């Protein structure tokens, strides 16, 4: 099949994967947060409340699509997709089986780290087009946060790239050894924390929970357009989990065959669950504390990780 | 500190305030003239009353009775400071310079009674909207929106 | 979401002599946080607050005017709605003033019951304050834990007097109902289980490094300012002002109990919240002692008239509520209706500190400061 057609198929597949992932992810978050808070979570719709998110999506689809009068209509309508699309594309380089990734490029690792960062543009566009000063500032702050946390994330993954000797995700999986896990422990921690910040979750959700005080960058969005922001958030979290499981834990190649893929998905889900656990335990950080953490704590830690790996490599 | 001790302490330190001090139902009350209010208040503050607990007014018909309740942690005592402000010219001195606690409470008294406090940095309505006409807690305040309850108990 | 408009951008000259553009932002009155209707007009220099002015009065119902048209007993439900998070002690302050005016002594069992319900109310109110302070900073789990504890207390109140929020329980002359059978056992079980939950909350929320970063050093109030501005309750005690009416101006049967008064040292939001947490431990102690000391008896003063017409004159009485010293000043002219009732509301006096405490902080800290002052707007606005 021609490259363009294959690209379209992949794109659609990515959207479907993210949609299903979000459906299950929202349900899982509601269950996890409920158990942490000594309550039960969704119960009534479907077995274990599984159909709850589907019902919510149906409700959102039926809502009126409101564009504020003073907003820049075209940009306002386009912004959610600008936030969503890079996430869906970035998911495509994650290897889903020992020898296969939907999009197999020799710069896959860089691709995954760089392309979802384009969501930051979408955030700024969403905030700016709302013609609401604090939405704009919220969007700018969110973009600043995303850009700052890209540095420690990239550096922590760089350590693994050095060990593998290649930026191609399939090569990294093939080269993976079990003792990479303790060696990359610091890098894993840095990756985990930076991913939470990249996804705008947990203690780092200032841009959207800025609504404790002012409107966040997607405040003026209703119905399904708002749902697309949620899709991109959960999609990014899922992608971060899958990528982390692939890069730091050897992905689908840990064990041969379908067992390996199952373990890979389980580790990714564990990753995402840990992100949820962190979100529901910690309060939110202030913007200046957030930036401090990125530049003064995580980046030095990631650099230390690179130094450690660099010291070990001559012995490999 | 008991009321009698407080009276003795007050009379020793400020003999001119002594005749104005009375004991009503177990509380010490200092009733002063309006123009002496600030002086009496600063004397009491120097005596040890470091906290302004309550500031309010009561509409007594011809006058507004200003009621201030001062407390002292060191002496473990409380005293009422009262003065009568004439209704035609409801003006008195502001005590914000002595106790910043008076800032909002004087605004509230102005809002409800219309008593103006000279020396208050920011005297405007606090609870009611800025454009409200009238002073609700006055006894002669009438408004069509007030529903009078029936007189049977 | 907060309702926002940019009111003006004005150019002002700051202290260094530079002309800067100041942003004026309106926050509220509808808040996502649970404090109530408060509008704050914030002047910002970049991110830093230069002036934060609260605008109140959105919940003003004219309660003081309403009391002039009701009998002394009919005023009690009005006091419920003042500080609706702490109806029991609002009732009690008013009833104490009425009893002082009337010169009535109430039975001992009624005093003990008043103390017990007031301390339970204190725990419930502090759980609300801590929960909403936590929710403001984003710790939703702490919010749920605190409200779970509050739910236990509210269920006990429902068994006692039938209402969950506005109790109308403490009446002039005593209390309205005696405790149902088994109520004190459930209550003691609650206090037994409450202490470990408080420990858990301490570790979960106050031990958290992010909470410390958000709350330590924010909204620092010095002890002199606390006294001069008339602050009371945990706001003053967080600054080290060791003044609790239950200990230093004791009323009712408090002299018979053995308890401590927690104070903070730094006067920041963290200390104030921590004082509230530790007061819950002390309240548990008082409740247990009160239940042990209470003897069966009447709960209403004998021969107390329903239509009370006390002596002409005035009376003031106060209690230590969860927010501070709640005082009621009643002026009577001898008729069955009060001539004037003034509620000295601690939240009103504490809220006046907001401009002082938030100056120089970032906009995100405004919510933290407001949460640490713990205003309830029923009481602020009356």
Short mmCIF file of N, CA and C in Angstrom, two decimals, chain C residues 35 38 47 83 89 95 131 159 189 201 206 217 232 271 299 332 338 343 350:
data_model
loop_
_atom_site.label_atom_id
_atom_site.label_comp_id
_atom_site.label_asym_id
_atom_site.label_seq_id
_atom_site.Cartn_x
_atom_site.Cartn_y
_atom_site.Cartn_z
N UNK C 35 -14.95 28.39 49.89
CA UNK C 35 -15.07 29.33 50.99
C UNK C 35 -16.34 30.15 50.95
N UNK C 38 -16.85 35.51 47.84
CA UNK C 38 -15.96 36.59 48.20
C UNK C 38 -15.33 37.10 46.93
N UNK C 47 3.58 39.11 38.32
CA UNK C 47 2.93 38.01 39.03
C UNK C 47 2.68 38.35 40.48
N UNK C 83 -22.90 31.53 61.01
CA UNK C 83 -21.77 30.70 60.64
C UNK C 83 -22.33 29.32 60.42
N UNK C 89 -22.06 26.64 67.93
CA UNK C 89 -21.49 27.68 68.78
C UNK C 89 -22.08 29.04 68.52
N UNK C 95 -27.16 32.44 73.16
CA UNK C 95 -27.89 32.01 74.35
C UNK C 95 -27.17 32.47 75.62
N UNK C 131 -10.01 20.62 54.94
CA UNK C 131 -10.36 19.99 53.67
C UNK C 131 -10.37 20.99 52.54
N UNK C 159 -28.75 12.44 64.64
CA UNK C 159 -29.41 11.62 65.66
C UNK C 159 -29.86 12.46 66.84
N UNK C 189 -16.84 6.31 70.50
CA UNK C 189 -16.20 5.50 69.46
C UNK C 189 -15.63 6.40 68.38
N UNK C 201 -3.86 12.19 58.45
CA UNK C 201 -3.96 13.44 57.70
C UNK C 201 -2.71 14.29 57.88
N UNK C 206 0.35 17.41 55.77
CA UNK C 206 1.33 18.34 56.31
C UNK C 206 2.75 17.84 56.17
N UNK C 217 5.71 30.03 55.04
CA UNK C 217 6.18 31.35 54.67
C UNK C 217 5.17 32.17 53.92
N UNK C 232 -8.42 36.59 66.03
CA UNK C 232 -8.62 35.68 67.14
C UNK C 232 -8.69 34.27 66.59
N UNK C 271 1.35 27.11 59.77
CA UNK C 271 1.13 27.05 61.21
C UNK C 271 -0.34 27.17 61.55
N UNK C 299 -32.34 19.18 81.18
CA UNK C 299 -31.57 19.89 80.16
C UNK C 299 -32.14 21.27 79.89
N UNK C 332 -31.48 45.38 75.37
CA UNK C 332 -32.90 45.07 75.57
C UNK C 332 -33.61 46.29 76.12
N UNK C 338 -35.75 41.77 71.14
CA UNK C 338 -34.53 42.51 71.43
C UNK C 338 -34.53 43.85 70.73
N UNK C 343 -23.67 40.92 66.34
CA UNK C 343 -22.85 39.71 66.34
C UNK C 343 -21.42 40.12 66.02
N UNK C 350 -11.09 38.67 61.01
CA UNK C 350 -9.92 38.00 60.44
C UNK C 350 -9.77 38.33 58.96
#
